[in-house]
CSV table of C-alpha atoms in Angstrom, one decimal:
chain,number,residue,atom,x,y,z
H,1047,MET,CA,-99.0,3.3,-72.6
H,1048,GLU,CA,-97.5,0.9,-70.0
H,1049,LEU,CA,-94.4,1.8,-68.0
H,1050,LYS,CA,-91.6,-0.6,-68.4
H,1051,THR,CA,-90.5,-1.8,-65.0
H,1052,THR,CA,-87.3,-3.4,-63.7
H,1053,THR,CA,-86.6,-5.9,-60.9
H,1054,ASP,CA,-82.8,-5.6,-61.1
H,1055,ILE,CA,-82.6,-2.8,-58.6
H,1056,ARG,CA,-81.0,-2.6,-55.2
H,1057,ILE,CA,-83.1,-0.8,-52.5
H,1058,ILE,CA,-81.6,0.7,-49.4
H,1059,LYS,CA,-84.4,2.2,-47.2
H,1060,ALA,CA,-84.0,5.3,-45.1
H,1061,ASP,CA,-84.1,4.7,-41.3
H,1062,SER,CA,-86.9,7.2,-40.9
H,1063,SER,CA,-88.9,9.6,-43.0
H,1064,LYS,CA,-88.9,13.4,-42.8
H,1065,ILE,CA,-92.3,13.7,-44.4
H,1066,ASN,CA,-94.1,14.7,-41.2
H,1067,SER,CA,-91.8,17.7,-40.8
H,1068,VAL,CA,-92.7,19.2,-44.2
H,1069,ASP,CA,-95.3,21.9,-44.5
H,1070,PHE,CA,-97.0,20.9,-47.8
H,1071,GLU,CA,-99.2,24.0,-47.8
H,1072,ASN,CA,-96.2,26.4,-47.9
H,1073,LEU,CA,-93.6,24.9,-50.3
H,1074,THR,CA,-90.9,26.8,-52.1
H,1075,PHE,CA,-90.4,25.2,-55.5
H,1076,GLY,CA,-87.5,22.8,-55.6
H,1077,ASN,CA,-86.2,23.2,-52.0
H,1078,ILE,CA,-87.6,20.1,-50.3
H,1079,PHE,CA,-86.7,16.6,-51.4
H,1080,THR,CA,-88.1,13.2,-50.6
H,1081,ASP,CA,-86.5,10.5,-48.5
H,1082,HIS,CA,-85.0,8.5,-51.3
H,1083,MET,CA,-83.2,9.0,-54.7
H,1084,LEU,CA,-82.2,6.7,-57.5
H,1085,ILE,CA,-78.6,6.5,-58.8
H,1086,CYS,CA,-77.0,4.4,-61.5
H,1087,ASP,CA,-73.4,4.7,-62.6
H,1088,TYR,CA,-71.8,4.1,-66.0
H,1089,ASN,CA,-68.4,2.6,-65.9
H,1090,ASN,CA,-66.2,0.5,-68.2
H,1091,GLY,CA,-68.6,1.1,-71.1
H,1092,LYS,CA,-71.8,-0.2,-69.4
H,1093,TRP,CA,-74.5,0.8,-66.9
H,1094,GLU,CA,-74.2,-0.8,-63.4
H,1095,GLN,CA,-77.1,-1.9,-61.2
H,1096,PRO,CA,-79.4,1.0,-60.2
H,1097,VAL,CA,-79.7,1.7,-56.5
H,1098,ILE,CA,-82.5,3.4,-54.6
H,1099,MET,CA,-81.0,4.9,-51.5
H,1100,PRO,CA,-81.6,7.6,-48.9
H,1101,TYR,CA,-81.4,11.1,-50.3
H,1102,GLU,CA,-77.9,12.4,-49.4
H,1103,PRO,CA,-74.9,14.2,-50.8
H,1104,PHE,CA,-72.5,12.3,-53.0
H,1105,THR,CA,-68.7,12.9,-53.4
H,1106,LEU,CA,-67.0,13.8,-56.7
H,1107,ASP,CA,-63.4,14.2,-57.6
H,1108,PRO,CA,-62.5,18.0,-58.0
H,1109,SER,CA,-61.4,17.1,-61.5
H,1110,ALA,CA,-64.8,15.5,-62.4
H,1111,LYS,CA,-65.5,16.6,-66.0
H,1112,VAL,CA,-69.0,18.0,-65.1
H,1113,PHE,CA,-67.2,20.8,-63.3
H,1114,HIS,CA,-64.8,21.7,-66.1
H,1115,TYR,CA,-66.6,20.9,-69.4
H,1116,GLY,CA,-70.3,21.0,-68.4
H,1117,GLN,CA,-71.4,17.5,-69.4
H,1118,ALA,CA,-74.7,17.7,-67.6
H,1119,ILE,CA,-78.3,17.1,-68.7
H,1120,PHE,CA,-81.7,16.9,-67.0
H,1121,GLU,CA,-85.4,16.5,-67.4
H,1122,GLY,CA,-88.5,17.9,-65.6
H,1123,MET,CA,-91.5,15.7,-65.0
H,1124,LYS,CA,-94.4,15.5,-62.5
H,1125,ALA,CA,-96.4,12.8,-60.7
H,1126,TYR,CA,-100.0,13.5,-59.7
H,1127,LYS,CA,-102.4,11.8,-57.3
H,1128,ASP,CA,-106.1,11.4,-58.2
H,1129,GLU,CA,-109.0,11.2,-55.8
H,1130,HIS,CA,-108.6,7.4,-55.5
H,1131,ASP,CA,-105.0,7.7,-54.3
H,1132,ASP,CA,-103.6,6.5,-57.5
H,1133,VAL,CA,-100.4,8.1,-58.8
H,1134,TRP,CA,-100.0,9.1,-62.4
H,1135,LEU,CA,-97.3,10.3,-64.8
H,1136,PHE,CA,-97.9,12.5,-67.8
H,1137,ARG,CA,-96.2,11.3,-71.1
H,1138,PRO,CA,-93.1,10.0,-69.4
H,1139,ASP,CA,-92.0,8.3,-72.7
H,1140,GLN,CA,-91.5,11.8,-74.2
H,1141,ASN,CA,-89.2,12.8,-71.4
H,1142,PHE,CA,-87.3,9.6,-71.7
H,1143,ASP,CA,-86.8,10.0,-75.4
H,1144,ARG,CA,-85.8,13.7,-75.1
H,1145,PHE,CA,-83.3,12.8,-72.3
H,1146,ASN,CA,-81.5,10.4,-74.5
H,1147,LYS,CA,-81.5,12.9,-77.4
H,1148,SER,CA,-79.8,15.4,-75.0
H,1149,ALA,CA,-77.3,12.7,-74.0
H,1150,VAL,CA,-76.4,12.0,-77.6
H,1151,ARG,CA,-75.9,15.7,-78.3
H,1152,LEU,CA,-73.5,16.0,-75.3
H,1153,ALA,CA,-71.6,12.8,-76.1
H,1154,MET,CA,-73.0,11.0,-73.1
H,1155,PRO,CA,-74.3,7.4,-73.0
H,1156,GLU,CA,-78.0,6.8,-73.4
H,1157,VAL,CA,-79.8,5.6,-70.4
H,1158,PRO,CA,-81.7,2.3,-70.8
H,1159,GLU,CA,-85.5,2.4,-70.5
H,1160,ASP,CA,-85.6,-0.1,-67.6
H,1161,VAL,CA,-83.2,2.2,-65.6
H,1162,PHE,CA,-85.0,5.5,-66.4
H,1163,LEU,CA,-88.6,4.5,-66.6
H,1164,GLY,CA,-88.4,1.3,-64.6
H,1165,GLY,CA,-86.3,2.9,-61.9
H,1166,LEU,CA,-88.7,5.9,-61.7
H,1167,HIS,CA,-91.6,3.5,-61.4
H,1168,LYS,CA,-90.0,1.8,-58.4
H,1169,LEU,CA,-88.9,5.1,-56.8
H,1170,LEU,CA,-92.4,6.5,-57.0
H,1171,GLU,CA,-93.8,3.3,-55.5
H,1172,ILE,CA,-91.6,3.9,-52.5
H,1173,GLU,CA,-92.3,7.6,-52.2
H,1174,LYS,CA,-96.0,7.5,-53.0
H,1175,GLU,CA,-97.0,9.3,-49.8
H,1176,TRP,CA,-95.1,12.3,-50.9
H,1177,VAL,CA,-97.5,12.8,-53.8
H,1178,LYS,CA,-100.4,14.8,-52.2
H,1179,LYS,CA,-103.9,14.9,-53.4
H,1180,GLY,CA,-105.6,18.1,-54.4
H,1181,PHE,CA,-105.5,20.2,-57.6
H,1182,GLY,CA,-102.2,22.0,-57.8
H,1183,ASN,CA,-100.3,19.5,-55.7
H,1184,ALA,CA,-97.7,17.4,-57.5
H,1185,LEU,CA,-94.4,15.7,-57.0
H,1186,TYR,CA,-91.7,17.3,-59.3
H,1187,ILE,CA,-89.3,14.7,-60.8
H,1188,ARG,CA,-85.8,15.7,-61.7
H,1189,PRO,CA,-83.8,13.0,-63.6
H,1190,PHE,CA,-80.3,14.2,-64.4
H,1191,MET,CA,-76.9,12.9,-65.6
H,1192,ILE,CA,-73.5,14.3,-65.0
H,1193,ALA,CA,-70.0,13.4,-66.1
H,1194,THR,CA,-68.1,11.9,-63.1
H,1195,GLY,CA,-64.9,10.8,-64.8
H,1196,SER,CA,-61.8,12.6,-63.5
H,1197,GLY,CA,-59.2,14.5,-65.4
H,1198,VAL,CA,-59.0,18.0,-67.0
H,1199,VAL,CA,-58.3,16.8,-70.6
H,1200,ALA,CA,-60.9,18.4,-72.9
H,1201,ALA,CA,-62.6,15.2,-74.0
H,1202,PRO,CA,-65.8,13.4,-73.1
H,1203,SER,CA,-65.9,11.6,-69.8
H,1204,THR,CA,-65.8,7.8,-69.6
H,1205,GLN,CA,-67.8,7.7,-66.4
H,1206,TYR,CA,-71.3,9.1,-65.6
H,1207,ARG,CA,-73.9,9.1,-62.9
H,1208,PHE,CA,-77.7,9.1,-63.7
H,1209,THR,CA,-79.8,10.2,-60.8
H,1210,ILE,CA,-83.5,10.9,-60.1
H,1211,ILE,CA,-84.6,13.1,-57.2
H,1212,LEU,CA,-88.1,14.1,-56.2
H,1213,SER,CA,-89.5,17.3,-54.8
H,1214,PRO,CA,-93.1,18.0,-53.6
H,1215,ALA,CA,-94.4,21.1,-55.4
H,1216,LYS,CA,-97.3,23.5,-55.9
H,1217,SER,CA,-97.6,26.1,-58.6
H,1218,TYR,CA,-94.2,27.2,-59.9
H,1219,TYR,CA,-95.1,30.9,-60.7
H,1220,SER,CA,-97.4,33.2,-58.9
H,1221,GLY,CA,-98.6,36.8,-59.6
H,1222,GLU,CA,-98.5,38.7,-62.9
H,1223,VAL,CA,-95.7,38.0,-65.4
H,1224,LYS,CA,-94.3,40.8,-67.5
H,1225,VAL,CA,-91.6,40.1,-70.1
H,1226,VAL,CA,-89.1,41.9,-72.2
H,1227,ILE,CA,-88.3,40.8,-75.7
H,1228,ALA,CA,-84.6,40.2,-76.1
H,1229,GLU,CA,-82.8,42.6,-78.5
H,1230,HIS,CA,-79.2,41.5,-77.8
H,1231,PHE,CA,-78.9,38.3,-75.7
H,1232,SER,CA,-79.8,34.9,-77.1
H,1233,ARG,CA,-80.8,31.7,-75.5
H,1234,ALA,CA,-79.2,29.4,-78.2
H,1235,ALA,CA,-77.7,29.4,-81.6
H,1236,ASN,CA,-77.9,27.3,-84.7
H,1237,GLY,CA,-75.5,24.3,-84.4
H,1238,GLY,CA,-75.5,24.6,-80.7
H,1239,ILE,CA,-77.2,22.7,-77.9
H,1240,GLY,CA,-80.4,24.7,-77.5
H,1241,ALA,CA,-82.6,21.7,-78.3
H,1242,ALA,CA,-81.0,19.7,-75.5
H,1243,LYS,CA,-81.9,20.1,-71.8
H,1244,ALA,CA,-78.3,20.9,-71.0
H,1245,ALA,CA,-77.4,22.6,-67.8
H,1246,GLY,CA,-75.4,25.3,-69.6
H,1247,ASN,CA,-78.4,26.5,-71.5
H,1248,TYR,CA,-80.0,27.6,-68.3
H,1249,SER,CA,-76.9,29.2,-66.6
H,1250,GLY,CA,-76.4,31.3,-69.7
H,1251,GLN,CA,-79.9,32.8,-69.2
H,1252,PHE,CA,-79.3,33.9,-65.6
H,1253,TYR,CA,-77.4,37.2,-66.4
H,1254,PRO,CA,-79.8,38.7,-69.0
H,1255,THR,CA,-82.8,37.6,-66.8
H,1256,LYS,CA,-81.2,39.3,-63.9
H,1257,LEU,CA,-81.0,42.5,-66.0
H,1258,ALA,CA,-84.7,42.1,-66.9
H,1259,ASN,CA,-85.6,41.6,-63.3
H,1260,GLU,CA,-83.9,44.8,-62.3
H,1261,GLN,CA,-86.1,46.6,-64.9
H,1262,GLY,CA,-89.3,45.1,-63.3
H,1263,PHE,CA,-89.8,42.2,-65.7
H,1264,GLN,CA,-90.1,38.6,-64.6
H,1265,GLN,CA,-88.8,36.9,-67.8
H,1266,ILE,CA,-87.4,37.3,-71.3
H,1267,ILE,CA,-88.9,36.3,-74.6
H,1268,TRP,CA,-85.8,35.1,-76.4
H,1269,THR,CA,-85.2,35.9,-80.1
H,1270,ASP,CA,-83.1,34.2,-82.7
H,1271,ASP,CA,-79.4,34.7,-82.4
H,1272,ALA,CA,-78.8,35.8,-86.0
H,1273,THR,CA,-81.3,38.6,-86.5
H,1274,HIS,CA,-83.3,39.0,-83.3
H,1275,THR,CA,-86.4,39.2,-85.4
H,1276,LYS,CA,-88.0,35.8,-84.5
H,1277,LEU,CA,-89.6,35.0,-81.2
H,1278,GLU,CA,-88.6,31.7,-79.8
H,1279,GLU,CA,-89.1,30.9,-76.1
H,1280,ALA,CA,-90.2,32.7,-72.9
H,1281,GLY,CA,-87.8,32.3,-70.0
H,1282,THR,CA,-87.4,28.5,-69.6
H,1283,MET,CA,-90.7,27.8,-71.4
H,1284,ASN,CA,-92.0,27.5,-74.9
H,1285,VAL,CA,-94.3,30.4,-75.9
H,1286,PHE,CA,-97.6,30.8,-77.6
H,1287,PHE,CA,-99.2,33.9,-79.1
H,1288,ARG,CA,-102.9,34.4,-79.8
H,1289,ILE,CA,-103.8,36.8,-82.6
H,1290,ASN,CA,-107.5,37.1,-82.9
H,1291,ASP,CA,-108.6,33.5,-82.5
H,1292,THR,CA,-105.4,31.8,-83.9
H,1293,LEU,CA,-102.6,30.4,-81.8
H,1294,TYR,CA,-99.0,30.8,-83.1
H,1295,THR,CA,-95.9,29.1,-81.8
H,1296,ALA,CA,-92.4,28.7,-83.3
H,1297,PRO,CA,-91.4,25.3,-84.7
H,1298,ILE,CA,-88.8,23.3,-82.9
H,1299,SER,CA,-85.2,23.6,-84.1
H,1300,GLU,CA,-81.7,23.4,-83.0
H,1301,ARG,CA,-82.4,26.5,-80.9
H,1302,ILE,CA,-85.8,25.6,-79.5
H,1303,LEU,CA,-86.6,22.8,-77.0
H,1304,ASP,CA,-89.1,20.2,-78.0
H,1305,GLY,CA,-91.4,20.8,-75.0
H,1306,VAL,CA,-93.7,18.0,-73.8
H,1307,THR,CA,-96.3,20.6,-72.7
H,1308,ARG,CA,-95.9,22.5,-75.9
H,1309,LYS,CA,-96.7,19.5,-78.1
H,1310,SER,CA,-99.5,18.5,-75.8
H,1311,ILE,CA,-101.1,22.0,-76.1
H,1312,ILE,CA,-100.8,21.8,-79.9
H,1313,GLU,CA,-102.6,18.4,-80.0
H,1314,LEU,CA,-105.2,19.4,-77.4
H,1315,ALA,CA,-106.0,22.8,-79.0
H,1316,THR,CA,-106.3,21.3,-82.4
H,1317,LYS,CA,-108.7,18.7,-81.2
H,1318,GLU,CA,-110.8,21.4,-79.5
H,1319,GLY,CA,-111.1,23.2,-82.8
H,1320,ILE,CA,-108.6,26.0,-82.2
H,1321,ASP,CA,-106.6,27.1,-85.2
H,1322,VAL,CA,-102.9,26.5,-84.3
H,1323,GLN,CA,-100.2,27.7,-86.6
H,1324,VAL,CA,-96.6,26.3,-86.1
H,1325,ARG,CA,-94.4,28.7,-88.0
H,1326,PRO,CA,-91.7,31.4,-87.3
H,1327,VAL,CA,-93.3,34.2,-85.3
H,1328,LEU,CA,-91.8,37.7,-86.0
H,1329,VAL,CA,-91.3,40.4,-83.4
H,1330,ASP,CA,-92.7,43.0,-85.8
H,1331,GLU,CA,-96.0,41.1,-86.3
H,1332,ILE,CA,-96.5,40.7,-82.6
H,1333,VAL,CA,-95.8,44.4,-81.9
H,1334,GLU,CA,-98.1,45.4,-84.8
H,1335,ALA,CA,-100.8,43.1,-83.4
H,1336,ALA,CA,-100.4,44.7,-80.0
H,1337,LYS,CA,-100.8,48.1,-81.5
H,1338,ASN,CA,-103.9,47.3,-83.6
H,1339,GLY,CA,-105.6,45.3,-80.8
H,1340,THR,CA,-105.6,41.9,-82.4
H,1341,LEU,CA,-103.0,40.4,-80.0
H,1342,GLN,CA,-105.2,38.8,-77.4
H,1343,GLU,CA,-102.8,36.6,-75.3
H,1344,ILE,CA,-99.3,35.5,-74.8
H,1345,PHE,CA,-98.5,32.5,-72.6
H,1346,GLY,CA,-95.6,30.3,-71.7
H,1347,ALA,CA,-95.9,26.5,-71.5
H,1348,GLY,CA,-93.7,24.1,-69.6
H,1349,THR,CA,-93.7,21.3,-67.0
H,1350,ALA,CA,-93.3,23.4,-63.9
H,1351,ALA,CA,-95.8,26.1,-64.7
H,1352,VAL,CA,-98.0,24.1,-67.2
H,1353,VAL,CA,-99.5,27.3,-68.7
H,1354,ASN,CA,-98.4,30.7,-67.5
H,1355,PRO,CA,-100.2,33.8,-68.9
H,1356,ILE,CA,-98.1,36.9,-69.7
H,1357,VAL,CA,-99.8,40.2,-69.0
H,1358,GLY,CA,-97.6,42.4,-71.1
H,1359,PHE,CA,-94.3,42.9,-72.9
H,1360,SER,CA,-91.7,45.5,-73.5
H,1361,TYR,CA,-89.8,46.0,-76.8
H,1362,LYS,CA,-87.4,48.9,-77.6
H,1363,GLU,CA,-88.4,50.5,-74.3
H,1364,THR,CA,-92.1,50.6,-75.1
H,1365,TYR,CA,-94.4,48.5,-72.9
H,1366,TYR,CA,-97.5,46.8,-74.4
H,1367,GLU,CA,-100.3,45.8,-72.0
H,1368,LEU,CA,-102.3,42.8,-73.1
H,1369,PRO,CA,-106.1,42.6,-72.8
H,1370,LYS,CA,-107.9,40.1,-70.6
H,1371,PRO,CA,-110.2,38.2,-72.9
H,1372,GLU,CA,-113.2,36.5,-71.3
H,1373,ASN,CA,-112.7,33.4,-73.4
H,1374,SER,CA,-109.0,33.0,-72.6
H,1375,PHE,CA,-107.3,30.3,-74.5
H,1376,ALA,CA,-104.6,30.1,-71.8
H,1377,THR,CA,-107.2,29.5,-69.1
H,1378,PHE,CA,-109.1,26.9,-71.1
H,1379,ILE,CA,-106.0,25.0,-72.2
H,1380,LYS,CA,-104.6,24.9,-68.7
H,1381,GLN,CA,-107.9,23.6,-67.3
H,1382,GLN,CA,-108.1,20.9,-69.9
H,1383,LEU,CA,-104.4,19.9,-69.6
H,1384,THR,CA,-104.4,19.8,-65.8
H,1385,GLY,CA,-107.7,18.1,-65.8
H,1386,ILE,CA,-106.2,15.3,-67.7
H,1387,GLN,CA,-103.1,15.2,-65.5
H,1388,TYR,CA,-105.2,14.9,-62.3
H,1389,LYS,CA,-107.6,12.4,-63.9
H,1390,GLN,CA,-110.5,14.8,-63.6
H,1391,ILE,CA,-111.1,14.8,-67.3
H,1392,GLU,CA,-111.0,11.7,-69.5
H,1393,ASP,CA,-107.6,11.1,-71.2
H,1394,THR,CA,-108.6,10.4,-74.7
H,1395,PHE,CA,-105.0,10.9,-75.9
H,1396,GLY,CA,-103.6,8.1,-73.9
H,1397,TRP,CA,-101.0,10.4,-72.2
H,1398,THR,CA,-101.3,9.4,-68.6
H,1399,VAL,CA,-99.5,6.4,-67.1
H,1400,LYS,CA,-100.5,4.8,-63.8
H,1401,ILE,CA,-97.8,3.9,-61.2
C-alpha cells in the first residue's frame, strides 16, 4: 500500500537535537522521546492545520474533559530501518482504521487520513535518524487523542487534540513470563469499550496486575466478565494457545481488541500450513490440556512485544508449567513476522510501507 501524504502542515524545527545524548543500547521502553511531535487541534467542528514542533509539554485547563470523563484513545505502532537505511511501517492502515473506530466509540471526531498517516509520514521523515538499524531496534509510535474542551458537565467535549510522539525502543519484555488466569477481575464487559484502545481500559488493569505481580506473576490472562470461563487476552496483548499442533485464539468482540499483530499471525500461520482455530477458548479445556500434556505453548501477541512466550500459568492456586517444544510455533512465527518487518524476509502480504 502507499501512504497518503500531506503538504498542508506547519513545521517548527527544534534548535538542536538530543539524539547524541541517548544510549540506544540501554533503553527503557517508553521513557525517551524524539526531538519533535505532531499536534493537530479540533475546534469549531473541524480539524485545524497540523503542526510538527519540538517535543515539549502542553498546557490544559484543569477542567479539560479528558481529566474528568476519560475521553482519551491511543494506538501503538513501530517504524523499522532496514540494512539500506530505508524506514518502514507495518500495516499502518490497520492502526488508522482502528484509531477512528475507537474515536467513534468514545464520541470523539475521526481523524482524517492525511493528518494521521500523512502527518506520521512527515514526522518520520524528520526523525529518521532516531530509527536505528539492527534486529530488535525500532521506533515506537504513539498516536493519541484527548478531549481538551473545558467544563465539568458530563457530556462529550467539543475540542480535541490529536498528537503523535515517538520513542526509540528495543524489546518490550525480557525474561520468563508467568501468568495467572483471572477468576474475579475482568478487562472488559459486553456493551463496554473493550474493543477500543481507550486509556481507561488500561488503568483498570493496573490493580489486578499489581496483585498478580505480588504473587510472582508478570501478567494476567483475562477471562470473560459474565462467567470467567472463557480466555480472552493476556495482559495488554491478544493470546494464542497451542494444543498439539493447532493454534487457538478467541474471536474479536466488544470485549477483545482487534490486534494488528493478532490478525497478522492468523494470516501468516495459515499460509504456513498451521491449523488456526478462531473460537471461544475455555479455561477448562486449557487446564485439561495442561494436565494431559497436549498443551504445548501459550503466547501473547502485540505491537510492543510482537510475540511473547508464556512459560506457565496458575489457576485456582495450581501452577502449570509448560513444555519447551523444539518446533516452537511462537519462535517460528516471531521470526517470520519480524523478518517481514525488518525487510529480511520477502513481504508477500503487502503489509510493509516505505517512508
